[in-house]
Short mmCIF file of C-alpha atoms in Angstrom, two decimals:
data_model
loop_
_atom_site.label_atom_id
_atom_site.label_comp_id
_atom_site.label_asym_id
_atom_site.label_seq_id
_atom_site.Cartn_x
_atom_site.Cartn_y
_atom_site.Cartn_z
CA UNK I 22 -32.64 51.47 125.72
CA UNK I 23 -33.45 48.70 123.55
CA UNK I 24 -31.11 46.28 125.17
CA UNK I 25 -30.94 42.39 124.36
CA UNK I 26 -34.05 42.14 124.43
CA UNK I 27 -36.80 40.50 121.36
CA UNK I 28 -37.53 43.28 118.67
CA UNK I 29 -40.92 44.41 118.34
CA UNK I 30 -43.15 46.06 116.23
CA UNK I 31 -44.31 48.29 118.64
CA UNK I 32 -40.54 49.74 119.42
CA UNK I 33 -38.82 49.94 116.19
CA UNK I 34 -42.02 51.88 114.94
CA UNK I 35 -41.24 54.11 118.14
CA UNK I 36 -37.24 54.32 117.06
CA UNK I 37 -38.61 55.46 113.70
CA UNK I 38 -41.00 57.76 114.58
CA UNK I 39 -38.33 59.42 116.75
CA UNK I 40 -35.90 60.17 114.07
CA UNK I 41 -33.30 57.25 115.62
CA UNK I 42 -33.72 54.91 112.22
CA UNK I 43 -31.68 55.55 108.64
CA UNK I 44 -34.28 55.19 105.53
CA UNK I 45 -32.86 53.38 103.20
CA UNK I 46 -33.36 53.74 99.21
CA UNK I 47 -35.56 52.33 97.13
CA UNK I 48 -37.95 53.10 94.19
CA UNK I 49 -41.29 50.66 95.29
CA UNK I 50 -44.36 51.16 97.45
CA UNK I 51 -42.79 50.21 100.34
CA UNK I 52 -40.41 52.31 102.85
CA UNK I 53 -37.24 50.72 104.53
CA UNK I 54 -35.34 51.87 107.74
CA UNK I 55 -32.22 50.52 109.51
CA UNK I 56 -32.80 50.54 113.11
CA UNK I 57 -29.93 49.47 115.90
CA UNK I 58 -31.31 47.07 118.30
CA UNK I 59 -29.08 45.91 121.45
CA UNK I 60 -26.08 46.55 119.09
CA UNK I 61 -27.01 44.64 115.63
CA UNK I 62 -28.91 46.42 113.05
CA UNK I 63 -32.29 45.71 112.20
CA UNK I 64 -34.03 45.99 108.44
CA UNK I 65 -37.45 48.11 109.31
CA UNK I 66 -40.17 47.20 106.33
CA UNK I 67 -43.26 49.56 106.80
CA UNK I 68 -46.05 48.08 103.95
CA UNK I 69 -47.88 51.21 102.45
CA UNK I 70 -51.45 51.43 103.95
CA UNK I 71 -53.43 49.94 100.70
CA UNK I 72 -51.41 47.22 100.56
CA UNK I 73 -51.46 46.38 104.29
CA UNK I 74 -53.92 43.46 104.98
CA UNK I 75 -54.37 40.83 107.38
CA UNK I 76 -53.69 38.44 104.56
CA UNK I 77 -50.48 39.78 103.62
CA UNK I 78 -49.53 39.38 107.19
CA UNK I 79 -50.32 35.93 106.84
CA UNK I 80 -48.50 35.16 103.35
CA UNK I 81 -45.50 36.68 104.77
CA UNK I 82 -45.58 34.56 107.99
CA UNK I 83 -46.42 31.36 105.66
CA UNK I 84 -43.60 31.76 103.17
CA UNK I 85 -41.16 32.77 106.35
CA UNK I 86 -42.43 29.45 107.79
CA UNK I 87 -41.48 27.39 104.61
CA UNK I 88 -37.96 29.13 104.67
CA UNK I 89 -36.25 29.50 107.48
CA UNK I 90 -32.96 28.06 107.67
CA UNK I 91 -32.03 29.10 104.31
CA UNK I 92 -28.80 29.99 104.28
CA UNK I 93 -29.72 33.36 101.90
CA UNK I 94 -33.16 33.76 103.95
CA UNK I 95 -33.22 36.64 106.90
CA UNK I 96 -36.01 35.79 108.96
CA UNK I 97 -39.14 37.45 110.23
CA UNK I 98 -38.09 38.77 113.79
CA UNK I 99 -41.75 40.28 114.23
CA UNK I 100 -44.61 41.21 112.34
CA UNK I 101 -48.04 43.29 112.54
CA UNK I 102 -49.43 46.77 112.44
CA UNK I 103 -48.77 50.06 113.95
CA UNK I 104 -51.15 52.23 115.40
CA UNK I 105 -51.62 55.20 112.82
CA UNK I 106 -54.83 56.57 111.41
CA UNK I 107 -54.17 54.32 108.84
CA UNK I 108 -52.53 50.44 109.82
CA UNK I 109 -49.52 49.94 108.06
CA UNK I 110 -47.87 46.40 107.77
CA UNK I 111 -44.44 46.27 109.54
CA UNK I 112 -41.58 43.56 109.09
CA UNK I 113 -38.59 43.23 111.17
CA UNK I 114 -35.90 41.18 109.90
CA UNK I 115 -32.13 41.07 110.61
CA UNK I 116 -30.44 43.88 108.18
CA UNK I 117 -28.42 42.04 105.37
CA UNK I 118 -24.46 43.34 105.96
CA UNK I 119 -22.81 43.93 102.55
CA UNK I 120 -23.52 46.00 98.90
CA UNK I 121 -26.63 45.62 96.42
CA UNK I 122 -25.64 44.59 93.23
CA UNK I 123 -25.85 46.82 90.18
CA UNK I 124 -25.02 43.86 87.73
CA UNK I 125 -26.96 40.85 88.73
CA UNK I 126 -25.12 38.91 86.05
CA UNK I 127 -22.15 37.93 88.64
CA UNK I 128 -24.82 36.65 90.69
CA UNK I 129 -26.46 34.54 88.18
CA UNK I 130 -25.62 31.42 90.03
CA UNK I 131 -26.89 32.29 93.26
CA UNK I 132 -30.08 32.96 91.94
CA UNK I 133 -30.71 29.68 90.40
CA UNK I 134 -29.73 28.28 93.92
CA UNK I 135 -31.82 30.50 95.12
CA UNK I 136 -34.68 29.32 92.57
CA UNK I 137 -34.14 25.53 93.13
CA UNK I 138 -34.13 25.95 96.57
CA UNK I 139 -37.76 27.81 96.66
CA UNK I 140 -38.96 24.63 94.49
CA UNK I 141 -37.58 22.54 97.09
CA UNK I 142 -39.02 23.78 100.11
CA UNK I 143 -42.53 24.07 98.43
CA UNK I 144 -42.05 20.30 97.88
CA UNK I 145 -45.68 18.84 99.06
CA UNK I 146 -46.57 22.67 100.97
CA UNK I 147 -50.56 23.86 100.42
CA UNK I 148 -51.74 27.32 101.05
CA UNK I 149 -55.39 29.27 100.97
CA UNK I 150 -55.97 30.19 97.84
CA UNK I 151 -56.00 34.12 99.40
CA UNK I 152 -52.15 33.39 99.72
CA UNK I 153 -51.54 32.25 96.20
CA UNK I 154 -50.70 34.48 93.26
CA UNK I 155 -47.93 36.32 91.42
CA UNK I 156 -47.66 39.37 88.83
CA UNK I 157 -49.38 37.20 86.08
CA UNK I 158 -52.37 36.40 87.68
CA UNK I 159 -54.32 39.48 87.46
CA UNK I 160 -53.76 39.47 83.84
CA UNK I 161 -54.46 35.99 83.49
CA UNK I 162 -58.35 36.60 85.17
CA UNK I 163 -59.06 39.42 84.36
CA UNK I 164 -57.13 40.84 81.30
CA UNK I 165 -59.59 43.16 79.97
CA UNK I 166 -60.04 44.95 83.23
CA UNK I 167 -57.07 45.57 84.21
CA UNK I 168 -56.40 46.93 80.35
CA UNK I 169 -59.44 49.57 80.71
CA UNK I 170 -58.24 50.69 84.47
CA UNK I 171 -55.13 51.70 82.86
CA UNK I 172 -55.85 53.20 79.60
CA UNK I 173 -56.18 56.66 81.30
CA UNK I 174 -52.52 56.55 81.63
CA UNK I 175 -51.67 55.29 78.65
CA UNK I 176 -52.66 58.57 76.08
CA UNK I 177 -50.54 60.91 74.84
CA UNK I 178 -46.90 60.70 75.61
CA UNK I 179 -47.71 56.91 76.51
CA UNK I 180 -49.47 55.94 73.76
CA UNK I 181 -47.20 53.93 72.53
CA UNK I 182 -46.71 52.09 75.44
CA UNK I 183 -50.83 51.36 75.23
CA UNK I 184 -50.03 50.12 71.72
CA UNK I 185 -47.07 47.24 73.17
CA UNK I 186 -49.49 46.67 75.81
CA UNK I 187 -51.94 45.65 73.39
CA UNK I 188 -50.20 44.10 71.01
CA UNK I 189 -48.07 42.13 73.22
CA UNK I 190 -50.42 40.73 75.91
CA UNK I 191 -52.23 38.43 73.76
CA UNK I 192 -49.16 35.66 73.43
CA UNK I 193 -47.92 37.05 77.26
CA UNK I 194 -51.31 35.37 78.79
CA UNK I 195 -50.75 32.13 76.27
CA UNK I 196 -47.23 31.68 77.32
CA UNK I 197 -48.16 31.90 81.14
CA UNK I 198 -50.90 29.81 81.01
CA UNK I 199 -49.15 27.14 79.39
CA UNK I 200 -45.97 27.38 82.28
CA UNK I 201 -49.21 26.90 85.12
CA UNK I 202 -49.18 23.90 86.93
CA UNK I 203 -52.54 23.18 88.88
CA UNK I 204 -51.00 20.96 91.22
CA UNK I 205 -48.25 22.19 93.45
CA UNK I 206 -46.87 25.18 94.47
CA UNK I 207 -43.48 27.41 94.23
CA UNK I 208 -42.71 29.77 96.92
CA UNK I 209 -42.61 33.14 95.46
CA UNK I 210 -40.21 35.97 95.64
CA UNK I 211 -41.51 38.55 93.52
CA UNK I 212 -38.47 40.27 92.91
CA UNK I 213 -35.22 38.79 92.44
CA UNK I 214 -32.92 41.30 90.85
CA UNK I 215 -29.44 42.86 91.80
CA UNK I 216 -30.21 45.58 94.44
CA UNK I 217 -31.95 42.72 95.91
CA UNK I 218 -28.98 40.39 96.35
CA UNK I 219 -27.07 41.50 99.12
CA UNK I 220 -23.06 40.21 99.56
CA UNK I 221 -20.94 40.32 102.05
CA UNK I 222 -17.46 40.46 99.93
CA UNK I 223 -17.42 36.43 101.19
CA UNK I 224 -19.49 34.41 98.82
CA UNK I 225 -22.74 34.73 100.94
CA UNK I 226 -25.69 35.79 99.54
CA UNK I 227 -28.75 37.50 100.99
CA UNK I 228 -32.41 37.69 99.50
CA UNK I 229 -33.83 41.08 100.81
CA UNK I 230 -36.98 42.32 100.24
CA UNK I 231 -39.80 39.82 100.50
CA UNK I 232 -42.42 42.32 99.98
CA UNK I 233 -44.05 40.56 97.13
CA UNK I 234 -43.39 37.17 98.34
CA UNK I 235 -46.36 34.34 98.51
CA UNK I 236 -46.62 31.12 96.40
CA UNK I 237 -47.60 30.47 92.93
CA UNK I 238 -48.15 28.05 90.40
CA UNK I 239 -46.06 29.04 87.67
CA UNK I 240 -42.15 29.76 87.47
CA UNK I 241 -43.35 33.59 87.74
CA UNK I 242 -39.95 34.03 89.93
CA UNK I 243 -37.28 32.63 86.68
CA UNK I 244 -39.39 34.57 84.35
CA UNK I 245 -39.01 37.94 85.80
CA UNK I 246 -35.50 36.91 87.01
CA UNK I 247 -34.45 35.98 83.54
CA UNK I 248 -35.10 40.11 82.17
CA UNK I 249 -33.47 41.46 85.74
CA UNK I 250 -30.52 39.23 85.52
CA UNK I 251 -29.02 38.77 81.96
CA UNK I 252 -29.31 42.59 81.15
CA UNK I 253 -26.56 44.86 80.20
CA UNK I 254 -26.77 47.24 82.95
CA UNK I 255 -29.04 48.38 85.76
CA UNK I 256 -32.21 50.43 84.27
CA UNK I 257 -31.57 49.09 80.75
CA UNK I 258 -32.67 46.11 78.80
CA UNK I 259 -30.79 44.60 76.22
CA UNK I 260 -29.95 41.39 77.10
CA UNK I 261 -26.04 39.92 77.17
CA UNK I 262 -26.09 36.83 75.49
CA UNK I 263 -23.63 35.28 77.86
CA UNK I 264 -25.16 35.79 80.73
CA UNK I 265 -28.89 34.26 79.32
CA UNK I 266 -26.78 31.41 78.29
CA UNK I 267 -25.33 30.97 81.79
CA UNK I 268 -29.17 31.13 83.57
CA UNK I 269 -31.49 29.30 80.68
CA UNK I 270 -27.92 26.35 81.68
CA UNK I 271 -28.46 26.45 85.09
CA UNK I 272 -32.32 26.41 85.36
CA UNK I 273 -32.04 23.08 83.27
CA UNK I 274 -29.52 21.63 85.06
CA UNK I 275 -31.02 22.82 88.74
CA UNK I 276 -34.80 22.58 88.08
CA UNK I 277 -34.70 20.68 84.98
CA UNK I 278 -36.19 23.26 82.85
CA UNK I 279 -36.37 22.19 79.28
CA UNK I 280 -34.70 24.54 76.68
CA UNK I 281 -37.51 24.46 74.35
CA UNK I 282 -39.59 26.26 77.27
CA UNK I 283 -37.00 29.56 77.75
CA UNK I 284 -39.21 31.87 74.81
CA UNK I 285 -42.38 30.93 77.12
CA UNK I 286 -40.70 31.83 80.44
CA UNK I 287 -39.21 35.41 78.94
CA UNK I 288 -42.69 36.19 78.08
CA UNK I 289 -44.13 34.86 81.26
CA UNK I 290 -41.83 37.32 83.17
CA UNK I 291 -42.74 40.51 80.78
CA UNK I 292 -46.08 40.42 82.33
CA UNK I 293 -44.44 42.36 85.13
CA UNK I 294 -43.82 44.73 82.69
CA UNK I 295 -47.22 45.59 81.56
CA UNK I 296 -48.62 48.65 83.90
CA UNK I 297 -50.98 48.88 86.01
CA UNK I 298 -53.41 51.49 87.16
CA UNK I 299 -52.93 50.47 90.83
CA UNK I 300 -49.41 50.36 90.99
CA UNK I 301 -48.96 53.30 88.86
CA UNK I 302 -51.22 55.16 90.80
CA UNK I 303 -49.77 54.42 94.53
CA UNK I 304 -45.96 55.30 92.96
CA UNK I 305 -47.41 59.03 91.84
CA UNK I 306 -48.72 59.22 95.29
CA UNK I 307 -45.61 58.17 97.18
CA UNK I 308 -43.48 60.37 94.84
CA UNK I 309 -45.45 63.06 92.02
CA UNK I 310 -41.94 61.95 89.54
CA UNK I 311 -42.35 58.08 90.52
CA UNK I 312 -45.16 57.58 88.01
CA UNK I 313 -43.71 58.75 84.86
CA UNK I 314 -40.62 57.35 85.58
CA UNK I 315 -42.04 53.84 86.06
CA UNK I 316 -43.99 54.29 82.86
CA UNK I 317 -40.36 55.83 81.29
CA UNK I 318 -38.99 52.62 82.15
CA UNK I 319 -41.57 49.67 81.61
CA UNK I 320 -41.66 52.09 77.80
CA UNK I 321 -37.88 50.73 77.74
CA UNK I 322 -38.36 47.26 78.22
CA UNK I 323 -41.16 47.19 75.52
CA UNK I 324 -38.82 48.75 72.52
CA UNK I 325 -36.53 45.71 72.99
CA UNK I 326 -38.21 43.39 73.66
CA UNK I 327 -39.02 41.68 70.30
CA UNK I 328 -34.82 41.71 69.66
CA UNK I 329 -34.42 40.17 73.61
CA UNK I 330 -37.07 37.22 72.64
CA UNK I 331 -35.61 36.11 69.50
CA UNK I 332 -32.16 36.21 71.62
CA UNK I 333 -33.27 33.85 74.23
CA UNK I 334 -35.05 31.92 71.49
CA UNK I 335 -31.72 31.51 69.57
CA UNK I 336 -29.54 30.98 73.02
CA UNK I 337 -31.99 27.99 74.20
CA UNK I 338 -31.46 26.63 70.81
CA UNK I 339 -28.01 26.56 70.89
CA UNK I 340 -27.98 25.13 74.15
CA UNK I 341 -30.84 22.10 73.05
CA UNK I 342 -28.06 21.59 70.15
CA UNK I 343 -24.98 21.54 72.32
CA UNK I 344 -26.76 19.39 74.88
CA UNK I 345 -27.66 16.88 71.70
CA UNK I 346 -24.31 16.66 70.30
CA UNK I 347 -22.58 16.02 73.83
CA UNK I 348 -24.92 12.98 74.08
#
């Protein structure tokens, strides 16, 4: 009987482990389970074993420190390890009631509340450097590694893939590196996209999945949400010009993000789409089909991604004209 009583580690791993939790779906490194707890449900987040770490346990608990009371934020209920051969990272939160979105381009305006709100609350907030970082940062100090770890996987059938990587990363790290800011921090989602913006049918919104989240000093969250946004359709990438209108609007209006920045933020975010050997490597051993799907995918991004630049050039254009005219 789990009763009224405070959620632990300790139990839901025990409610798991016993077959009396629902897994729920998802694609990343990470499994999920739905546990019932004293009558609510409960959103289980076991951390793979390699990427279970004291300091992860301590980003997490920062970042849920900086947010709660956000009215989109489900807070940490407990945290820590189970016992197995191997510790693995476990996060209890409340479970998010409602559907994932498909098409995050109805949600566009959430998200940049979402993103001006994780600006606000980082307002005068320092962390360890341990605790800071995002997708770009690997590439940005240490490019040339992390291009020879993965060049096993990039040969035959992903050679071409190895040839965007290359020819592609170059202005990637020169675009980030210009968005850095040395002083002052964003808190860090990692992965705002439609499956991971839950609603209830009512107009409220709920972030799940804080997996990836830390702090960093770049807008590493609006680049990546800018591809996972304003596409088409789930698992594609061609961009809808409306909807990269609507978000490259509300990021200046919200966060005052000039125009003339959007080409360096789309690039900023398609570092996420560059593989790498780690995470490539951990999918294939979570699922044998995960890896070449992944690489399938990121493959996608890279044939458009030329057209989708020169669209969000031309869009933040338009808008910088607009914006002049209405002066």
């Amino acid at each position: 009987m789990t009763g009224a009583a405070r959620p632990t580690v300790a139990r839901v791993v025990e409610l798991v482990a016993a077959g009396q939790a629902r897994p729920l779906d998802g694609r990343g490194l990470n499994a999920s389970w739905r546990v019932e707890w004293g009558g609510r449900p409960l959103s289980v987040k076991v951390h793979c074993p390699e990427r279970s770490s004291a300091t992860e346990l301590r980003r997490i608990g920062r970042v849920d420190a900086a947010l709660r009371g956000a009215p989109w934020y489900p807070p940490v209920l407990d945290s820590g390890f189970d016992r197995a051969e191997r510790p693995r990272l476990v996060v209890v939160r409340p479970y998010a009631p409602g559907a994932p979105s498909d098409d995050a381009r109805r949600h566009i305006a959430g998200v940049v509340d979402v993103l001006a709100d994780l600006a606000a609350r980082a307002d005068g907030l320092a962390a360890e450097d341990a605790l800071v970082g995002d997708y770009a940062s690997a590439w940005l100090s240490g490019a040339e590694a992390e291009r020879s770890l993965v060049e096993p996987l990039l040969t035959g059938r992903w050679r071409d893939l190895g040839r965007a990587v290359d020819g592609h990363l170059g202005e990637l790290r020169s675009a980030a590196l210009r968005l850095t800011e040395h002083e002052g921090l964003l808190v860090h989602h990692g992965d705002l996209h439609g499956r991971n913006l839950v609603s209830d049918g009512s107009g409220r919104l709920t972030v799940i999945d804080w997996d990836e989240a830390g702090f960093s000093r770049r807008p590493a969250d609006a680049g990546k949400a800018l591809w996972l946004s304003c596409r088409l359709g789930r698992g594609d990438f061609v961009l809808d010009p409306g909807a990269t209108g609507r978000f490259l609007a509300g990021l200046r209006t919200r966060l005052g993000t000039p125009y003339a920045d959007a080409p360096d933020l789309a690039r900023l975010g398609a570092l996420w789409f560059l593989p790498r050997h780690g995470h490539v490597t951990l999918l294939g051993r979570r699922d044998a089909g995960l890896g070449a799907w992944y690489l399938g995918w990121v493959e996608r991004f890279w044939a458009r991604f030329r057209e989708n630049l020169d669209l969000v050039a031309r869009t933040a254009a338009e808008l910088e004209t607009s914006r002049g005219a209405a002066s």
